[in-house]
Amino acid sequence: MDRGGIQAASEPGPAIESYVAPHPTTLGPTSNVAERTFPDTKKPASIRAVRILDVNGDILRTSAPIPNEPLVVEIDYVVREETSDLYVVFSMVNAFDEDVVWQYDAETDVFNNRPPGEYRAQISLPDRMLRAGSYGVNIALVQLGHPAIDYHIRPIVLELSDNRSLLATKNVKWPSNLSMPLPWKTKTF
């Protein structure tokens, strides 16, 4: 029972687990570091890992003060079959599921030239682009004109805090929506 309604009906253990489970509208899984790896799907192309790095190349903590330097998002993926018009999509959403950043690498040299192999895409996020708040990362491999080949919704969730500014003491949050292209680098390894 909660607020006069039945929330879960079962044995006490499963009922408690159901009650304390994350609400479906929360951003997603959280952990200590901004890195996730994924099992091999054996699809024609699949995402293997995503990570967010600071300016020194260290993996960012998922709960941290707002970084004062640029961040780099790395997406590792494998292409098993020649696939025309394959591109990588990266987006970051806020707690309201609004896109803060939505980018794809279709304008890079590898758009129509991704022979089978392992790749690492890097997206540079400008310094101070993100403000205090919760951000979920979404990634996908897409073939133009087809459903996504592989995708992951919010495998990384960042909780950024602002404890350095005068406005932070007043609990002012500054939303950030990006409308400029970001630089991409993709290489095989």
mmCIF file with all atom_site columns, C-alpha atoms in Angstrom, residues 34-187:
data_model
loop_
_atom_site.group_PDB
_atom_site.id
_atom_site.type_symbol
_atom_site.label_atom_id
_atom_site.label_alt_id
_atom_site.label_comp_id
_atom_site.label_asym_id
_atom_site.label_entity_id
_atom_site.label_seq_id
_atom_site.pdbx_PDB_ins_code
_atom_site.Cartn_x
_atom_site.Cartn_y
_atom_site.Cartn_z
_atom_site.occupancy
_atom_site.B_iso_or_equiv
_atom_site.pdbx_formal_charge
_atom_site.auth_seq_id
_atom_site.auth_comp_id
_atom_site.auth_asym_id
_atom_site.auth_atom_id
_atom_site.pdbx_PDB_model_num
ATOM 1   C CA . ALA A 1 34  ? 31.116 7.166   -17.657 1.00 0.00 ? 34  ALA A CA 1
ATOM 2   C CA . GLU A 1 35  ? 31.933 3.996   -19.585 1.00 0.00 ? 35  GLU A CA 1
ATOM 3   C CA . ARG A 1 36  ? 29.823 1.063   -20.779 1.00 0.00 ? 36  ARG A CA 1
ATOM 4   C CA . THR A 1 37  ? 30.718 -2.013  -22.778 1.00 0.00 ? 37  THR A CA 1
ATOM 5   C CA . PHE A 1 38  ? 28.224 -4.182  -24.632 1.00 0.00 ? 38  PHE A CA 1
ATOM 6   C CA . PRO A 1 39  ? 28.178 -7.873  -25.523 1.00 0.00 ? 39  PRO A CA 1
ATOM 7   C CA . ASP A 1 40  ? 28.898 -8.752  -29.131 1.00 0.00 ? 40  ASP A CA 1
ATOM 8   C CA . THR A 1 41  ? 25.603 -8.984  -31.021 1.00 0.00 ? 41  THR A CA 1
ATOM 9   C CA . LYS A 1 42  ? 27.076 -10.549 -34.190 1.00 0.00 ? 42  LYS A CA 1
ATOM 10  C CA . LYS A 1 43  ? 24.958 -8.114  -36.245 1.00 0.00 ? 43  LYS A CA 1
ATOM 11  C CA . PRO A 1 44  ? 26.404 -6.699  -39.498 1.00 0.00 ? 44  PRO A CA 1
ATOM 12  C CA . ALA A 1 45  ? 27.608 -3.791  -37.321 1.00 0.00 ? 45  ALA A CA 1
ATOM 13  C CA . SER A 1 46  ? 27.490 -3.464  -33.549 1.00 0.00 ? 46  SER A CA 1
ATOM 14  C CA . ILE A 1 47  ? 28.439 -1.008  -30.844 1.00 0.00 ? 47  ILE A CA 1
ATOM 15  C CA . ARG A 1 48  ? 31.046 -2.393  -28.453 1.00 0.00 ? 48  ARG A CA 1
ATOM 16  C CA . ALA A 1 49  ? 31.606 0.475   -25.988 1.00 0.00 ? 49  ALA A CA 1
ATOM 17  C CA . VAL A 1 50  ? 30.928 4.103   -25.176 1.00 0.00 ? 50  VAL A CA 1
ATOM 18  C CA . ARG A 1 51  ? 32.858 6.337   -22.800 1.00 0.00 ? 51  ARG A CA 1
ATOM 19  C CA . ILE A 1 52  ? 33.185 10.002  -21.893 1.00 0.00 ? 52  ILE A CA 1
ATOM 20  C CA . LEU A 1 53  ? 36.718 11.307  -21.376 1.00 0.00 ? 53  LEU A CA 1
ATOM 21  C CA . ASP A 1 54  ? 38.059 14.461  -19.811 1.00 0.00 ? 54  ASP A CA 1
ATOM 22  C CA . VAL A 1 55  ? 40.760 16.632  -21.365 1.00 0.00 ? 55  VAL A CA 1
ATOM 23  C CA . ASN A 1 56  ? 43.485 14.304  -19.981 1.00 0.00 ? 56  ASN A CA 1
ATOM 24  C CA . GLY A 1 57  ? 41.931 11.207  -21.569 1.00 0.00 ? 57  GLY A CA 1
ATOM 25  C CA . ASP A 1 58  ? 40.657 9.901   -18.222 1.00 0.00 ? 58  ASP A CA 1
ATOM 26  C CA . ILE A 1 59  ? 37.163 8.440   -17.974 1.00 0.00 ? 59  ILE A CA 1
ATOM 27  C CA . LEU A 1 60  ? 34.785 10.967  -16.448 1.00 0.00 ? 60  LEU A CA 1
ATOM 28  C CA . ARG A 1 61  ? 32.927 10.222  -13.217 1.00 0.00 ? 61  ARG A CA 1
ATOM 29  C CA . THR A 1 62  ? 29.154 10.086  -13.692 1.00 0.00 ? 62  THR A CA 1
ATOM 30  C CA . SER A 1 63  ? 28.487 12.260  -10.667 1.00 0.00 ? 63  SER A CA 1
ATOM 31  C CA . ALA A 1 64  ? 30.765 15.267  -10.799 1.00 0.00 ? 64  ALA A CA 1
ATOM 32  C CA . PRO A 1 65  ? 30.995 19.033  -10.861 1.00 0.00 ? 65  PRO A CA 1
ATOM 33  C CA . ILE A 1 66  ? 30.508 20.629  -14.264 1.00 0.00 ? 66  ILE A CA 1
ATOM 34  C CA . PRO A 1 67  ? 33.769 20.178  -16.180 1.00 0.00 ? 67  PRO A CA 1
ATOM 35  C CA . ASN A 1 68  ? 35.611 23.369  -17.139 1.00 0.00 ? 68  ASN A CA 1
ATOM 36  C CA . GLU A 1 69  ? 37.258 21.758  -20.139 1.00 0.00 ? 69  GLU A CA 1
ATOM 37  C CA . PRO A 1 70  ? 36.091 20.048  -23.327 1.00 0.00 ? 70  PRO A CA 1
ATOM 38  C CA . LEU A 1 71  ? 34.874 16.463  -23.109 1.00 0.00 ? 71  LEU A CA 1
ATOM 39  C CA . VAL A 1 72  ? 35.314 13.697  -25.667 1.00 0.00 ? 72  VAL A CA 1
ATOM 40  C CA . VAL A 1 73  ? 32.721 10.985  -26.270 1.00 0.00 ? 73  VAL A CA 1
ATOM 41  C CA . GLU A 1 74  ? 34.216 7.791   -27.714 1.00 0.00 ? 74  GLU A CA 1
ATOM 42  C CA . ILE A 1 75  ? 32.117 5.115   -29.402 1.00 0.00 ? 75  ILE A CA 1
ATOM 43  C CA . ASP A 1 76  ? 33.775 1.810   -30.296 1.00 0.00 ? 76  ASP A CA 1
ATOM 44  C CA . TYR A 1 77  ? 32.017 -0.307  -32.893 1.00 0.00 ? 77  TYR A CA 1
ATOM 45  C CA . VAL A 1 78  ? 32.693 -3.150  -35.271 1.00 0.00 ? 78  VAL A CA 1
ATOM 46  C CA . VAL A 1 79  ? 31.583 -3.481  -38.891 1.00 0.00 ? 79  VAL A CA 1
ATOM 47  C CA . ARG A 1 80  ? 31.377 -7.128  -40.014 1.00 0.00 ? 80  ARG A CA 1
ATOM 48  C CA . GLU A 1 81  ? 29.816 -6.727  -43.447 1.00 0.00 ? 81  GLU A CA 1
ATOM 49  C CA . GLU A 1 82  ? 30.205 -4.103  -46.135 1.00 0.00 ? 82  GLU A CA 1
ATOM 50  C CA . THR A 1 83  ? 27.306 -1.763  -45.365 1.00 0.00 ? 83  THR A CA 1
ATOM 51  C CA . SER A 1 84  ? 26.617 1.258   -47.532 1.00 0.00 ? 84  SER A CA 1
ATOM 52  C CA . ASP A 1 85  ? 25.523 4.546   -45.970 1.00 0.00 ? 85  ASP A CA 1
ATOM 53  C CA . LEU A 1 86  ? 26.338 3.468   -42.392 1.00 0.00 ? 86  LEU A CA 1
ATOM 54  C CA . TYR A 1 87  ? 26.609 6.243   -39.845 1.00 0.00 ? 87  TYR A CA 1
ATOM 55  C CA . VAL A 1 88  ? 26.992 6.689   -36.081 1.00 0.00 ? 88  VAL A CA 1
ATOM 56  C CA . VAL A 1 89  ? 24.455 8.717   -34.094 1.00 0.00 ? 89  VAL A CA 1
ATOM 57  C CA . PHE A 1 90  ? 25.170 10.307  -30.719 1.00 0.00 ? 90  PHE A CA 1
ATOM 58  C CA . SER A 1 91  ? 22.696 12.246  -28.656 1.00 0.00 ? 91  SER A CA 1
ATOM 59  C CA . MET A 1 92  ? 22.542 13.551  -25.135 1.00 0.00 ? 92  MET A CA 1
ATOM 60  C CA . VAL A 1 93  ? 19.182 14.193  -23.506 1.00 0.00 ? 93  VAL A CA 1
ATOM 61  C CA . ASN A 1 94  ? 18.280 16.096  -20.370 1.00 0.00 ? 94  ASN A CA 1
ATOM 62  C CA . ALA A 1 95  ? 16.029 14.857  -17.559 1.00 0.00 ? 95  ALA A CA 1
ATOM 63  C CA . PHE A 1 96  ? 12.967 15.836  -19.618 1.00 0.00 ? 96  PHE A CA 1
ATOM 64  C CA . ASP A 1 97  ? 14.141 13.643  -22.523 1.00 0.00 ? 97  ASP A CA 1
ATOM 65  C CA . GLU A 1 98  ? 14.862 16.733  -24.640 1.00 0.00 ? 98  GLU A CA 1
ATOM 66  C CA . ASP A 1 99  ? 17.836 16.601  -26.973 1.00 0.00 ? 99  ASP A CA 1
ATOM 67  C CA . VAL A 1 100 ? 20.700 18.741  -25.761 1.00 0.00 ? 100 VAL A CA 1
ATOM 68  C CA . VAL A 1 101 ? 23.006 17.400  -28.469 1.00 0.00 ? 101 VAL A CA 1
ATOM 69  C CA . TRP A 1 102 ? 22.100 15.301  -31.517 1.00 0.00 ? 102 TRP A CA 1
ATOM 70  C CA . GLN A 1 103 ? 24.897 14.558  -33.950 1.00 0.00 ? 103 GLN A CA 1
ATOM 71  C CA . TYR A 1 104 ? 25.793 11.997  -36.607 1.00 0.00 ? 104 TYR A CA 1
ATOM 72  C CA . ASP A 1 105 ? 28.920 11.380  -38.643 1.00 0.00 ? 105 ASP A CA 1
ATOM 73  C CA . ALA A 1 106 ? 27.398 11.156  -42.123 1.00 0.00 ? 106 ALA A CA 1
ATOM 74  C CA . GLU A 1 107 ? 29.471 14.120  -43.298 1.00 0.00 ? 107 GLU A CA 1
ATOM 75  C CA . THR A 1 108 ? 32.797 12.460  -42.495 1.00 0.00 ? 108 THR A CA 1
ATOM 76  C CA . ASP A 1 109 ? 35.154 10.703  -44.908 1.00 0.00 ? 109 ASP A CA 1
ATOM 77  C CA . VAL A 1 110 ? 34.092 7.255   -43.668 1.00 0.00 ? 110 VAL A CA 1
ATOM 78  C CA . PHE A 1 111 ? 30.361 7.632   -44.470 1.00 0.00 ? 111 PHE A CA 1
ATOM 79  C CA . ASN A 1 112 ? 30.481 5.576   -47.666 1.00 0.00 ? 112 ASN A CA 1
ATOM 80  C CA . ASN A 1 113 ? 33.780 3.884   -46.885 1.00 0.00 ? 113 ASN A CA 1
ATOM 81  C CA . ARG A 1 114 ? 33.510 1.645   -43.808 1.00 0.00 ? 114 ARG A CA 1
ATOM 82  C CA . PRO A 1 115 ? 34.925 -1.709  -44.785 1.00 0.00 ? 115 PRO A CA 1
ATOM 83  C CA . PRO A 1 116 ? 34.751 -4.489  -42.186 1.00 0.00 ? 116 PRO A CA 1
ATOM 84  C CA . GLY A 1 117 ? 36.882 -3.671  -39.161 1.00 0.00 ? 117 GLY A CA 1
ATOM 85  C CA . GLU A 1 118 ? 36.896 -2.088  -35.720 1.00 0.00 ? 118 GLU A CA 1
ATOM 86  C CA . TYR A 1 119 ? 36.314 1.651   -35.406 1.00 0.00 ? 119 TYR A CA 1
ATOM 87  C CA . ARG A 1 120 ? 36.439 4.356   -32.770 1.00 0.00 ? 120 ARG A CA 1
ATOM 88  C CA . ALA A 1 121 ? 34.391 7.512   -33.299 1.00 0.00 ? 121 ALA A CA 1
ATOM 89  C CA . GLN A 1 122 ? 35.165 10.568  -31.183 1.00 0.00 ? 122 GLN A CA 1
ATOM 90  C CA . ILE A 1 123 ? 32.915 13.567  -30.680 1.00 0.00 ? 123 ILE A CA 1
ATOM 91  C CA . SER A 1 124 ? 34.297 16.674  -28.976 1.00 0.00 ? 124 SER A CA 1
ATOM 92  C CA . LEU A 1 125 ? 31.920 18.561  -26.688 1.00 0.00 ? 125 LEU A CA 1
ATOM 93  C CA . PRO A 1 126 ? 32.921 22.201  -26.085 1.00 0.00 ? 126 PRO A CA 1
ATOM 94  C CA . ASP A 1 127 ? 33.869 23.246  -22.567 1.00 0.00 ? 127 ASP A CA 1
ATOM 95  C CA . ARG A 1 128 ? 31.071 24.572  -20.353 1.00 0.00 ? 128 ARG A CA 1
ATOM 96  C CA . MET A 1 129 ? 28.450 23.340  -22.830 1.00 0.00 ? 129 MET A CA 1
ATOM 97  C CA . LEU A 1 130 ? 26.669 21.276  -20.174 1.00 0.00 ? 130 LEU A CA 1
ATOM 98  C CA . ARG A 1 131 ? 25.097 22.886  -17.157 1.00 0.00 ? 131 ARG A CA 1
ATOM 99  C CA . ALA A 1 132 ? 24.037 21.363  -13.840 1.00 0.00 ? 132 ALA A CA 1
ATOM 100 C CA . GLY A 1 133 ? 21.552 18.546  -14.292 1.00 0.00 ? 133 GLY A CA 1
ATOM 101 C CA . SER A 1 134 ? 21.021 14.967  -15.435 1.00 0.00 ? 134 SER A CA 1
ATOM 102 C CA . TYR A 1 135 ? 22.048 13.898  -18.933 1.00 0.00 ? 135 TYR A CA 1
ATOM 103 C CA . GLY A 1 136 ? 21.533 10.571  -20.662 1.00 0.00 ? 136 GLY A CA 1
ATOM 104 C CA . VAL A 1 137 ? 23.701 9.423   -23.577 1.00 0.00 ? 137 VAL A CA 1
ATOM 105 C CA . ASN A 1 138 ? 22.113 7.649   -26.566 1.00 0.00 ? 138 ASN A CA 1
ATOM 106 C CA . ILE A 1 139 ? 24.100 5.967   -29.347 1.00 0.00 ? 139 ILE A CA 1
ATOM 107 C CA . ALA A 1 140 ? 23.188 4.096   -32.525 1.00 0.00 ? 140 ALA A CA 1
ATOM 108 C CA . LEU A 1 141 ? 24.537 2.616   -35.743 1.00 0.00 ? 141 LEU A CA 1
ATOM 109 C CA . VAL A 1 142 ? 22.158 3.364   -38.579 1.00 0.00 ? 142 VAL A CA 1
ATOM 110 C CA . GLN A 1 143 ? 22.041 2.541   -42.251 1.00 0.00 ? 143 GLN A CA 1
ATOM 111 C CA . LEU A 1 144 ? 20.475 5.336   -44.270 1.00 0.00 ? 144 LEU A CA 1
ATOM 112 C CA . GLY A 1 145 ? 16.821 4.551   -44.998 1.00 0.00 ? 145 GLY A CA 1
ATOM 113 C CA . HIS A 1 146 ? 16.669 1.551   -42.603 1.00 0.00 ? 146 HIS A CA 1
ATOM 114 C CA . PRO A 1 147 ? 15.904 0.981   -38.911 1.00 0.00 ? 147 PRO A CA 1
ATOM 115 C CA . ALA A 1 148 ? 18.877 1.230   -36.541 1.00 0.00 ? 148 ALA A CA 1
ATOM 116 C CA . ILE A 1 149 ? 21.237 -1.732  -36.801 1.00 0.00 ? 149 ILE A CA 1
ATOM 117 C CA . ASP A 1 150 ? 22.317 -1.395  -33.160 1.00 0.00 ? 150 ASP A CA 1
ATOM 118 C CA . TYR A 1 151 ? 21.444 1.161   -30.488 1.00 0.00 ? 151 TYR A CA 1
ATOM 119 C CA . HIS A 1 152 ? 21.666 1.802   -26.753 1.00 0.00 ? 152 HIS A CA 1
ATOM 120 C CA . ILE A 1 153 ? 19.405 4.205   -24.878 1.00 0.00 ? 153 ILE A CA 1
ATOM 121 C CA . ARG A 1 154 ? 20.998 5.929   -21.870 1.00 0.00 ? 154 ARG A CA 1
ATOM 122 C CA . PRO A 1 155 ? 23.843 3.487   -21.192 1.00 0.00 ? 155 PRO A CA 1
ATOM 123 C CA . ILE A 1 156 ? 25.550 6.406   -19.430 1.00 0.00 ? 156 ILE A CA 1
ATOM 124 C CA . VAL A 1 157 ? 23.821 8.925   -17.198 1.00 0.00 ? 157 VAL A CA 1
ATOM 125 C CA . LEU A 1 158 ? 25.723 11.994  -15.990 1.00 0.00 ? 158 LEU A CA 1
ATOM 126 C CA . GLU A 1 159 ? 24.700 13.892  -12.874 1.00 0.00 ? 159 GLU A CA 1
ATOM 127 C CA . LEU A 1 160 ? 26.514 17.215  -13.085 1.00 0.00 ? 160 LEU A CA 1
ATOM 128 C CA . SER A 1 161 ? 26.496 19.699  -10.240 1.00 0.00 ? 161 SER A CA 1
ATOM 129 C CA . ASP A 1 162 ? 27.467 23.348  -10.112 1.00 0.00 ? 162 ASP A CA 1
ATOM 130 C CA . ASN A 1 163 ? 29.122 24.138  -6.828  1.00 0.00 ? 163 ASN A CA 1
ATOM 131 C CA . ARG A 1 164 ? 31.419 26.894  -8.070  1.00 0.00 ? 164 ARG A CA 1
ATOM 132 C CA . SER A 1 165 ? 29.193 29.761  -9.090  1.00 0.00 ? 165 SER A CA 1
ATOM 133 C CA . LEU A 1 166 ? 27.163 32.307  -7.204  1.00 0.00 ? 166 LEU A CA 1
ATOM 134 C CA . LEU A 1 167 ? 24.072 31.254  -9.175  1.00 0.00 ? 167 LEU A CA 1
ATOM 135 C CA . ALA A 1 168 ? 24.532 27.673  -7.971  1.00 0.00 ? 168 ALA A CA 1
ATOM 136 C CA . THR A 1 169 ? 23.908 28.852  -4.419  1.00 0.00 ? 169 THR A CA 1
ATOM 137 C CA . LYS A 1 170 ? 20.534 30.168  -5.632  1.00 0.00 ? 170 LYS A CA 1
ATOM 138 C CA . ASN A 1 171 ? 19.762 26.793  -7.335  1.00 0.00 ? 171 ASN A CA 1
ATOM 139 C CA . VAL A 1 172 ? 19.660 28.404  -10.810 1.00 0.00 ? 172 VAL A CA 1
ATOM 140 C CA . LYS A 1 173 ? 20.093 25.910  -13.648 1.00 0.00 ? 173 LYS A CA 1
ATOM 141 C CA . TRP A 1 174 ? 21.129 26.953  -17.128 1.00 0.00 ? 174 TRP A CA 1
ATOM 142 C CA . PRO A 1 175 ? 19.730 24.794  -19.918 1.00 0.00 ? 175 PRO A CA 1
ATOM 143 C CA . SER A 1 176 ? 21.963 24.121  -22.869 1.00 0.00 ? 176 SER A CA 1
ATOM 144 C CA . ASN A 1 177 ? 20.782 23.236  -26.362 1.00 0.00 ? 177 ASN A CA 1
ATOM 145 C CA . LEU A 1 178 ? 23.407 22.940  -29.039 1.00 0.00 ? 178 LEU A CA 1
ATOM 146 C CA . SER A 1 179 ? 22.684 23.863  -32.630 1.00 0.00 ? 179 SER A CA 1
ATOM 147 C CA . MET A 1 180 ? 26.143 23.732  -34.185 1.00 0.00 ? 180 MET A CA 1
ATOM 148 C CA . PRO A 1 181 ? 28.003 20.833  -35.773 1.00 0.00 ? 181 PRO A CA 1
ATOM 149 C CA . LEU A 1 182 ? 30.583 19.169  -33.559 1.00 0.00 ? 182 LEU A CA 1
ATOM 150 C CA . PRO A 1 183 ? 33.892 17.801  -34.838 1.00 0.00 ? 183 PRO A CA 1
ATOM 151 C CA . TRP A 1 184 ? 34.051 14.027  -35.376 1.00 0.00 ? 184 TRP A CA 1
ATOM 152 C CA . LYS A 1 185 ? 37.097 11.815  -35.804 1.00 0.00 ? 185 LYS A CA 1
ATOM 153 C CA . THR A 1 186 ? 36.737 8.156   -36.780 1.00 0.00 ? 186 THR A CA 1
ATOM 154 C CA . LYS A 1 187 ? 39.615 5.750   -37.117 1.00 0.00 ? 187 LYS A CA 1
#
